[in-house]
Amino acid sequence: MPIQRCGVRPGRVARHSVEVYCAELTRAGTLERVRAVLDRERPAHTAYDLCVIEPRMRVAKLDTDAVPEIAARAHVEILPGLIRRVLDDAKLSVHDVDAVAATAGPGLIGGVMVALLAGKGVALAAGKPLIAVNHLEGHALSPRLADPDLEFPYLLLLVSGGHCQLLEVRGVGDYRRLATTIDDAAGEAFDKAAKLLGLPYPGGPAIEELAKSGDADAVPLPRPLVGSGEPHFSFAGLKSAVQRAIAAGEHAHEDIAASFQQAVVDCLVDRTAVALGTTDAPALVVAGGVAANQAIRGALAALAEREQRRFSVPPAWLCTDNAAMIAWAGAERFAAGLTDPLDAPARARWPLDARAETVRGAGVKA
Ligand code: KG4
Ligand code: ZN
């Protein structure tokens, strides 16, 4: 498997995994060759020269079973063997790789530190450059892996468990944030609503599935900030409304799921439409775990068509966290001559646009 997923323990931390990815990287035609490898059927990798390490440690706050310290320790236990196995599968030694890319943040710092230290160790041992990748840049650039014709700049709706932002992607490492959430992220809203409905984590896929048999018009739910001039997002009020609807006991759960999903769709489309009015970027792109949702993909495709912008969204497997997107971001940075010193820090918080102002109530999600 090119993406080596490794469930670490049954039970409490089973849904935390470390992903190690080795992708082909050569000096000539780097990006084309990496794309060719990553694009191929995922179980069919044969050539590997870039070793990529991505911790999946962003634990939903609601997920009370998730214990960051236990997950971090599990990463310590499994990462060395996992890296060894990935290299062995590729019939390579660390000396064969051209560069080592590792996620350096943002996220729960324990797992991030473990992954980054592992990446630094491999880079140091092999005498290869380190590429410290921002997880968000992995999401932001992943559409260019799946869509070779997608040029900069583009307007990106980045919707994940921890983030909900609109960014103008101007180039590798060059981002301008146009909007962010003032409370919950879109994925967080799905996860919280799912928990209220008694559905498993992650909530997004569970709600999407349940919504298929529900009526999206059945439950009147709010669309926070829709119609406001600034393109920021808010989902906390929607979650509270779901809570009240469940408590009232008047609606079937599938109707609540469908109505909730429709409310999120309406918020995302309205907010993105406002942002489109402020940028000439010729393409609208959506990425991050929530972009795996078919209703969201369809609604944004329709918005792009109305606004006469090109639309691009990666396949669902590339939307939710994966190591391929880190491999790709690493390759893009390597091709641009961007490598990092071995003292590159692990960062719990690492905004793509460092100049963006903190918005009211946004807290760490700014
Ligand atoms: O990007 P991601 O895999 O991890 C983070 O970086 O946060 O995003 C995870 C989030 C979770 O909140 C999950 O519920 C949501 O993406 N998600 C979805 C779907 N698949 C994953 N939300 C809605 N519909 C989906 N099909
Ligand atoms: Zn993510």
Short mmCIF file of C-alpha atoms and ligand atoms in Angstrom, two decimals:
data_model
loop_
_atom_site.label_atom_id
_atom_site.label_comp_id
_atom_site.label_asym_id
_atom_site.label_seq_id
_atom_site.Cartn_x
_atom_site.Cartn_y
_atom_site.Cartn_z
CA MET A 1 0.00 0.00 0.00
CA PRO A 2 1.41 3.41 -0.84
CA ILE A 3 -0.40 4.89 2.10
CA GLN A 4 0.62 2.81 5.02
CA ARG A 5 -2.15 3.15 7.54
CA CYS A 6 -1.39 1.59 10.82
CA GLY A 7 -4.09 1.34 13.47
CA VAL A 8 -2.06 1.42 16.63
CA ARG A 9 -4.16 -0.33 19.24
CA PRO A 10 -7.64 -1.62 19.53
CA GLY A 11 -10.06 0.42 21.57
CA ARG A 12 -9.22 3.87 22.73
CA VAL A 13 -6.68 4.94 20.17
CA ALA A 14 -7.63 2.67 17.31
CA ARG A 15 -8.76 5.52 15.14
CA HIS A 16 -5.45 7.29 15.39
CA SER A 17 -3.04 6.24 12.79
CA VAL A 18 0.29 7.29 11.50
CA GLU A 19 0.70 7.43 7.79
CA VAL A 20 4.02 7.07 6.13
CA TYR A 21 4.28 7.58 2.47
CA CYS A 22 7.15 7.07 0.11
CA ALA A 23 6.82 8.69 -3.24
CA GLU A 24 9.05 8.92 -6.24
CA LEU A 25 11.03 12.11 -6.43
CA THR A 26 13.67 12.81 -9.02
CA ARG A 27 15.42 16.01 -9.82
CA ALA A 28 14.25 16.06 -13.40
CA GLY A 29 10.52 16.54 -13.84
CA THR A 30 9.93 16.21 -10.12
CA LEU A 31 6.31 17.22 -9.92
CA GLU A 32 5.21 15.29 -12.99
CA ARG A 33 6.83 12.13 -11.70
CA VAL A 34 5.44 12.45 -8.21
CA ARG A 35 2.02 13.05 -9.68
CA ALA A 36 2.39 9.99 -11.87
CA VAL A 37 3.21 7.85 -8.86
CA LEU A 38 0.55 9.26 -6.58
CA ASP A 39 -2.05 9.13 -9.32
CA ARG A 40 -1.56 5.48 -10.05
CA GLU A 41 -3.65 2.92 -8.32
CA ARG A 42 -2.77 3.36 -4.72
CA PRO A 43 -1.69 -0.23 -3.99
CA ALA A 44 0.65 -0.25 -6.98
CA HIS A 45 3.63 1.83 -5.91
CA THR A 46 7.01 0.56 -6.89
CA ALA A 47 9.37 3.53 -7.00
CA TYR A 48 10.00 5.53 -3.87
CA ASP A 49 12.49 8.29 -3.24
CA LEU A 50 10.65 10.67 -0.95
CA CYS A 51 9.78 9.54 2.51
CA VAL A 52 6.83 11.34 4.03
CA ILE A 53 5.53 11.16 7.56
CA GLU A 54 2.10 12.41 8.55
CA PRO A 55 0.64 11.99 12.01
CA ARG A 56 -3.12 11.73 12.29
CA MET A 57 -3.41 13.31 15.65
CA ARG A 58 -6.04 15.95 15.26
CA VAL A 59 -8.53 14.45 17.63
CA ALA A 60 -12.05 15.81 17.64
CA LYS A 61 -12.61 17.64 20.89
CA LEU A 62 -15.81 15.73 21.40
CA ASP A 63 -14.15 12.43 21.09
CA THR A 64 -13.82 11.75 24.77
CA ASP A 65 -12.22 8.36 24.12
CA ALA A 66 -9.27 10.02 22.44
CA VAL A 67 -6.32 10.50 24.74
CA PRO A 68 -3.59 12.54 23.05
CA GLU A 69 -0.85 11.26 25.34
CA ILE A 70 -1.73 7.63 24.67
CA ALA A 71 -1.91 8.32 20.96
CA ALA A 72 1.46 10.10 21.04
CA ARG A 73 3.06 7.16 22.85
CA ALA A 74 1.59 4.80 20.31
CA HIS A 75 3.18 6.90 17.56
CA VAL A 76 6.54 6.54 19.32
CA GLU A 77 6.07 2.79 19.39
CA ILE A 78 5.03 2.20 15.83
CA LEU A 79 6.76 4.85 13.74
CA PRO A 80 10.26 3.33 13.54
CA GLY A 81 8.93 -0.06 12.45
CA LEU A 82 6.48 1.53 10.07
CA ILE A 83 9.15 3.59 8.33
CA ARG A 84 11.31 0.49 8.11
CA ARG A 85 8.44 -1.50 6.59
CA VAL A 86 7.62 1.19 4.02
CA LEU A 87 11.25 1.40 2.92
CA ASP A 88 11.54 -2.40 2.83
CA ASP A 89 8.39 -2.67 0.74
CA ALA A 90 9.98 -0.19 -1.65
CA LYS A 91 13.27 -2.13 -1.55
CA LEU A 92 15.08 1.04 -0.55
CA SER A 93 17.30 2.23 2.24
CA VAL A 94 17.12 5.71 3.75
CA HIS A 95 20.17 6.56 1.66
CA ASP A 96 18.14 6.19 -1.50
CA VAL A 97 15.69 8.96 -0.74
CA ASP A 98 16.20 12.48 -2.07
CA ALA A 99 14.35 14.28 0.72
CA VAL A 100 12.27 13.62 3.80
CA ALA A 101 8.95 15.40 4.28
CA ALA A 102 7.26 15.32 7.66
CA THR A 103 4.23 17.14 9.00
CA ALA A 104 5.38 19.81 11.46
CA GLY A 105 1.94 21.10 12.52
CA PRO A 106 -0.60 22.36 13.22
CA GLY A 107 -2.20 19.84 15.56
CA LEU A 108 -1.93 18.15 18.92
CA ILE A 109 1.68 18.74 19.70
CA GLY A 110 2.59 15.27 21.00
CA GLY A 111 1.92 13.44 17.77
CA VAL A 112 3.32 16.25 15.66
CA MET A 113 6.58 16.19 17.63
CA VAL A 114 6.90 12.44 17.29
CA ALA A 115 6.38 12.56 13.53
CA LEU A 116 8.66 15.53 12.98
CA LEU A 117 11.41 14.03 15.13
CA ALA A 118 11.15 10.79 13.18
CA GLY A 119 11.44 12.75 9.93
CA LYS A 120 14.45 14.65 11.25
CA GLY A 121 16.08 11.40 12.35
CA VAL A 122 15.70 9.85 8.92
CA ALA A 123 16.91 13.03 7.21
CA LEU A 124 19.93 13.32 9.51
CA ALA A 125 20.87 9.66 9.20
CA ALA A 126 20.64 9.75 5.44
CA GLY A 127 22.10 13.25 5.00
CA LYS A 128 19.03 14.36 3.06
CA PRO A 129 17.13 17.63 3.19
CA LEU A 130 14.15 17.93 5.52
CA ILE A 131 10.87 19.43 4.36
CA ALA A 132 8.71 20.50 7.33
CA VAL A 133 5.19 20.49 5.90
CA ASN A 134 2.23 22.45 7.21
CA HIS A 135 -0.68 20.00 7.31
CA LEU A 136 -2.95 22.76 5.96
CA GLU A 137 -0.63 23.27 3.01
CA GLY A 138 -1.06 19.57 2.32
CA HIS A 139 -4.80 20.15 2.01
CA ALA A 140 -4.29 23.42 0.11
CA LEU A 141 -2.03 21.94 -2.58
CA SER A 142 -3.60 18.47 -2.85
CA PRO A 143 -6.05 19.64 -5.55
CA ARG A 144 -3.06 20.22 -7.86
CA LEU A 145 -2.07 16.59 -7.44
CA ALA A 146 -5.40 15.36 -8.73
CA ASP A 147 -5.84 18.16 -11.28
CA PRO A 148 -2.61 18.82 -13.22
CA ASP A 149 -4.12 21.78 -15.08
CA LEU A 150 -5.00 23.68 -11.92
CA GLU A 151 -2.85 26.81 -11.88
CA PHE A 152 -2.32 29.46 -9.23
CA PRO A 153 -4.12 31.52 -8.09
CA TYR A 154 -7.29 29.81 -6.90
CA LEU A 155 -9.88 30.42 -4.22
CA LEU A 156 -9.73 27.54 -1.76
CA LEU A 157 -12.48 26.54 0.63
CA LEU A 158 -10.56 24.53 3.22
CA VAL A 159 -13.05 22.57 5.30
CA SER A 160 -11.74 20.07 7.83
CA GLY A 161 -12.25 18.99 11.42
CA GLY A 162 -10.20 21.87 12.77
CA HIS A 163 -10.46 24.54 10.09
CA CYS A 164 -13.00 26.31 7.94
CA GLN A 165 -11.34 28.97 5.85
CA LEU A 166 -11.42 30.69 2.50
CA LEU A 167 -7.92 31.28 1.17
CA GLU A 168 -6.54 32.80 -1.97
CA VAL A 169 -3.83 30.34 -2.95
CA ARG A 170 -1.32 32.42 -4.91
CA GLY A 171 1.56 29.97 -5.04
CA VAL A 172 3.50 27.46 -2.97
CA GLY A 173 3.83 29.04 0.48
CA ASP A 174 1.82 32.11 -0.57
CA TYR A 175 -1.66 32.28 0.97
CA ARG A 176 -4.08 35.09 1.76
CA ARG A 177 -6.85 34.25 4.18
CA LEU A 178 -10.14 35.87 3.26
CA ALA A 179 -12.32 34.24 5.90
CA THR A 180 -12.33 31.86 8.83
CA THR A 181 -14.82 30.49 11.33
CA ILE A 182 -15.69 32.55 14.37
CA ASP A 183 -16.52 29.41 16.38
CA ASP A 184 -16.64 25.80 15.18
CA ALA A 185 -15.12 24.36 12.02
CA ALA A 186 -17.45 22.71 9.51
CA GLY A 187 -16.14 19.21 10.27
CA GLU A 188 -16.44 19.90 13.98
CA ALA A 189 -20.09 20.81 13.40
CA PHE A 190 -20.65 17.49 11.60
CA ASP A 191 -18.91 15.64 14.44
CA LYS A 192 -20.89 17.40 17.17
CA ALA A 193 -24.22 16.97 15.39
CA ALA A 194 -23.41 13.29 14.81
CA LYS A 195 -22.64 12.79 18.47
CA LEU A 196 -25.96 14.39 19.41
CA LEU A 197 -27.66 12.00 16.99
CA GLY A 198 -25.86 9.03 18.53
CA LEU A 199 -23.75 8.45 15.41
CA PRO A 200 -20.11 7.34 15.49
CA TYR A 201 -17.02 9.51 14.97
CA PRO A 202 -16.10 10.85 12.45
CA GLY A 203 -19.54 12.35 12.13
CA GLY A 204 -19.35 13.62 8.56
CA PRO A 205 -19.63 10.30 6.71
CA ALA A 206 -22.24 9.03 9.22
CA ILE A 207 -24.45 12.10 8.75
CA GLU A 208 -24.04 12.00 4.98
CA GLU A 209 -25.20 8.38 4.97
CA LEU A 210 -28.19 8.99 7.27
CA ALA A 211 -29.16 12.13 5.35
CA LYS A 212 -29.72 10.03 2.20
CA SER A 213 -32.99 8.74 3.63
CA GLY A 214 -34.08 12.05 5.17
CA ASP A 215 -35.96 15.16 4.08
CA ALA A 216 -33.70 18.23 3.99
CA ASP A 217 -36.70 20.56 4.32
CA ALA A 218 -38.27 18.80 7.29
CA VAL A 219 -36.52 20.59 10.16
CA PRO A 220 -36.18 24.38 10.20
CA LEU A 221 -32.57 25.13 11.16
CA PRO A 222 -30.63 28.43 11.17
CA ARG A 223 -27.99 29.44 8.62
CA PRO A 224 -25.60 31.48 10.80
CA LEU A 225 -24.04 34.56 9.13
CA VAL A 226 -25.73 33.86 5.79
CA GLY A 227 -26.35 37.19 4.10
CA SER A 228 -23.64 39.01 6.05
CA GLY A 229 -21.15 41.07 4.05
CA GLU A 230 -18.00 39.50 5.46
CA PRO A 231 -17.35 35.94 4.36
CA HIS A 232 -16.68 34.44 7.82
CA PHE A 233 -18.33 31.23 9.03
CA SER A 234 -20.20 30.24 12.17
CA PHE A 235 -21.63 26.83 13.08
CA ALA A 236 -22.11 26.88 16.85
CA GLY A 237 -25.72 28.10 16.63
CA LEU A 238 -26.55 25.39 14.13
CA LYS A 239 -25.30 22.72 16.50
CA SER A 240 -27.42 24.14 19.32
CA ALA A 241 -30.47 24.12 17.04
CA VAL A 242 -29.82 20.46 16.25
CA GLN A 243 -29.66 19.78 19.98
CA ARG A 244 -33.03 21.48 20.48
CA ALA A 245 -34.60 19.64 17.54
CA ILE A 246 -33.49 16.30 18.98
CA ALA A 247 -34.74 17.22 22.45
CA ALA A 248 -38.14 18.21 21.02
CA GLY A 249 -38.50 14.67 19.74
CA GLU A 250 -40.74 15.70 16.84
CA HIS A 251 -38.48 14.74 13.98
CA ALA A 252 -36.95 11.55 12.66
CA HIS A 253 -33.19 11.47 13.00
CA GLU A 254 -32.71 11.07 9.27
CA ASP A 255 -34.69 14.27 8.69
CA ILE A 256 -32.55 16.11 11.23
CA ALA A 257 -29.38 14.79 9.54
CA ALA A 258 -30.58 15.82 6.08
CA SER A 259 -31.72 19.26 7.28
CA PHE A 260 -28.44 19.82 9.13
CA GLN A 261 -26.39 18.85 6.09
CA GLN A 262 -28.43 21.20 3.92
CA ALA A 263 -27.90 24.05 6.39
CA VAL A 264 -24.12 23.49 6.25
CA VAL A 265 -24.26 23.40 2.45
CA ASP A 266 -26.19 26.68 2.38
CA CYS A 267 -23.70 28.35 4.75
CA LEU A 268 -20.67 27.17 2.77
CA VAL A 269 -22.16 28.21 -0.57
CA ASP A 270 -23.29 31.65 0.65
CA ARG A 271 -19.98 32.45 2.35
CA THR A 272 -17.97 31.23 -0.62
CA ALA A 273 -20.09 33.32 -2.98
CA VAL A 274 -19.23 36.44 -0.95
CA ALA A 275 -15.51 35.59 -1.12
CA LEU A 276 -15.71 34.97 -4.87
CA GLY A 277 -16.89 38.55 -5.20
CA THR A 278 -13.59 39.76 -3.73
CA THR A 279 -11.15 37.77 -5.86
CA ASP A 280 -10.42 37.43 -9.57
CA ALA A 281 -8.97 33.96 -9.03
CA PRO A 282 -10.21 31.97 -12.02
CA ALA A 283 -10.85 28.73 -10.11
CA LEU A 284 -12.83 27.65 -7.05
CA VAL A 285 -11.32 24.71 -5.21
CA VAL A 286 -12.51 22.79 -2.15
CA ALA A 287 -10.35 20.53 0.01
CA GLY A 288 -10.18 19.02 3.50
CA GLY A 289 -12.14 16.14 5.01
CA VAL A 290 -15.55 17.80 4.67
CA ALA A 291 -14.93 18.17 0.92
CA ALA A 292 -15.51 14.40 0.71
CA ASN A 293 -19.23 15.16 1.17
CA GLN A 294 -21.14 14.71 -2.08
CA ALA A 295 -23.82 17.32 -1.33
CA ILE A 296 -21.13 19.91 -0.57
CA ARG A 297 -19.13 19.04 -3.67
CA GLY A 298 -22.23 19.29 -5.86
CA ALA A 299 -23.40 22.60 -4.43
CA LEU A 300 -19.99 24.22 -4.81
CA ALA A 301 -19.64 22.91 -8.36
CA ALA A 302 -22.96 24.57 -9.16
CA LEU A 303 -21.81 27.81 -7.52
CA ALA A 304 -18.61 27.80 -9.60
CA GLU A 305 -20.64 27.31 -12.75
CA ARG A 306 -22.95 30.21 -11.86
CA GLU A 307 -19.93 32.41 -11.16
CA GLN A 308 -18.13 31.22 -14.29
CA ARG A 309 -15.12 29.88 -12.43
CA ARG A 310 -13.33 26.64 -13.02
CA PHE A 311 -14.12 24.08 -10.28
CA SER A 312 -11.75 21.54 -8.83
CA VAL A 313 -12.04 19.10 -5.94
CA PRO A 314 -9.73 16.15 -5.19
CA PRO A 315 -11.15 12.62 -5.04
CA ALA A 316 -12.64 11.83 -1.62
CA TRP A 317 -9.66 9.73 -0.46
CA LEU A 318 -7.40 12.75 -1.00
CA CYS A 319 -9.76 15.10 0.90
CA THR A 320 -9.65 13.34 4.25
CA ASP A 321 -6.26 13.27 5.98
CA ASN A 322 -3.70 11.18 4.17
CA ALA A 323 0.02 11.05 3.64
CA ALA A 324 -0.18 11.52 -0.14
CA MET A 325 -1.12 15.17 0.31
CA ILE A 326 1.93 15.66 2.52
CA ALA A 327 4.07 13.91 -0.09
CA TRP A 328 2.66 16.22 -2.72
CA ALA A 329 3.14 19.40 -0.67
CA GLY A 330 6.68 18.21 0.10
CA ALA A 331 7.35 17.67 -3.59
CA GLU A 332 5.95 21.09 -4.49
CA ARG A 333 8.15 22.73 -1.87
CA PHE A 334 11.20 20.70 -2.92
CA ALA A 335 10.64 21.69 -6.55
CA ALA A 336 10.45 25.34 -5.43
CA GLY A 337 13.76 24.96 -3.58
CA LEU A 338 12.13 25.16 -0.16
CA THR A 339 13.75 22.90 2.41
CA ASP A 340 14.04 23.33 6.19
CA PRO A 341 16.81 23.22 8.77
CA LEU A 342 16.96 20.33 11.22
CA ASP A 343 15.88 22.63 14.05
CA ALA A 344 12.53 23.36 12.36
CA PRO A 345 9.99 23.58 15.20
CA ALA A 346 6.86 21.48 15.70
CA ARG A 347 3.90 23.86 15.88
CA ALA A 348 0.57 23.37 17.60
CA ARG A 349 -0.74 26.41 15.77
CA TRP A 350 0.50 27.34 12.31
CA PRO A 351 -1.74 29.57 10.17
CA LEU A 352 -1.14 29.50 6.42
CA ASP A 353 -1.48 33.28 6.30
CA ALA A 354 0.54 34.66 9.20
CA ARG A 355 -0.65 38.21 8.42
CA ALA A 356 -4.34 37.41 8.79
CA GLU A 357 -6.01 39.19 11.67
CA THR A 358 -7.69 37.25 14.43
CA VAL A 359 -11.44 37.56 14.00
CA ARG A 360 -13.94 37.90 16.79
CA GLY A 361 -14.41 34.67 18.69
CA ALA A 362 -12.17 32.70 16.36
CA GLY A 363 -9.75 31.60 19.07
CA VAL A 364 -7.18 29.07 17.92
CA LYS A 365 -8.98 28.45 14.65
CA ALA A 366 -8.01 31.84 13.25
O1 KG4 B 1 -9.14 16.90 6.90
P1 KG4 B 1 -9.61 15.89 7.87
O2 KG4 B 1 -9.53 14.43 7.50
O3 KG4 B 1 -8.87 16.05 9.26
C1 KG4 B 1 -8.54 17.31 9.78
O4 KG4 B 1 -7.51 17.86 9.33
O5 KG4 B 1 -9.35 17.79 10.60
O6 KG4 B 1 -11.12 16.27 8.23
C2 KG4 B 1 -11.84 15.52 9.17
C3 KG4 B 1 -13.25 16.05 9.24
C4 KG4 B 1 -14.07 15.40 10.32
O7 KG4 B 1 -14.69 16.41 11.07
C5 KG4 B 1 -15.07 14.58 9.53
O8 KG4 B 1 -16.34 14.43 10.18
C6 KG4 B 1 -15.19 15.38 8.27
O9 KG4 B 1 -13.91 15.82 7.99
N1 KG4 B 1 -15.68 14.56 7.15
C7 KG4 B 1 -16.85 14.78 6.52
C8 KG4 B 1 -16.99 13.73 5.58
N2 KG4 B 1 -15.89 12.93 5.65
C9 KG4 B 1 -15.08 13.46 6.62
N3 KG4 B 1 -17.79 15.73 6.68
C10 KG4 B 1 -18.88 15.66 5.91
N4 KG4 B 1 -19.10 14.68 5.00
C11 KG4 B 1 -18.19 13.70 4.80
N5 KG4 B 1 -18.42 12.73 3.90
ZN ZN B 2 -6.65 17.59 7.71
#
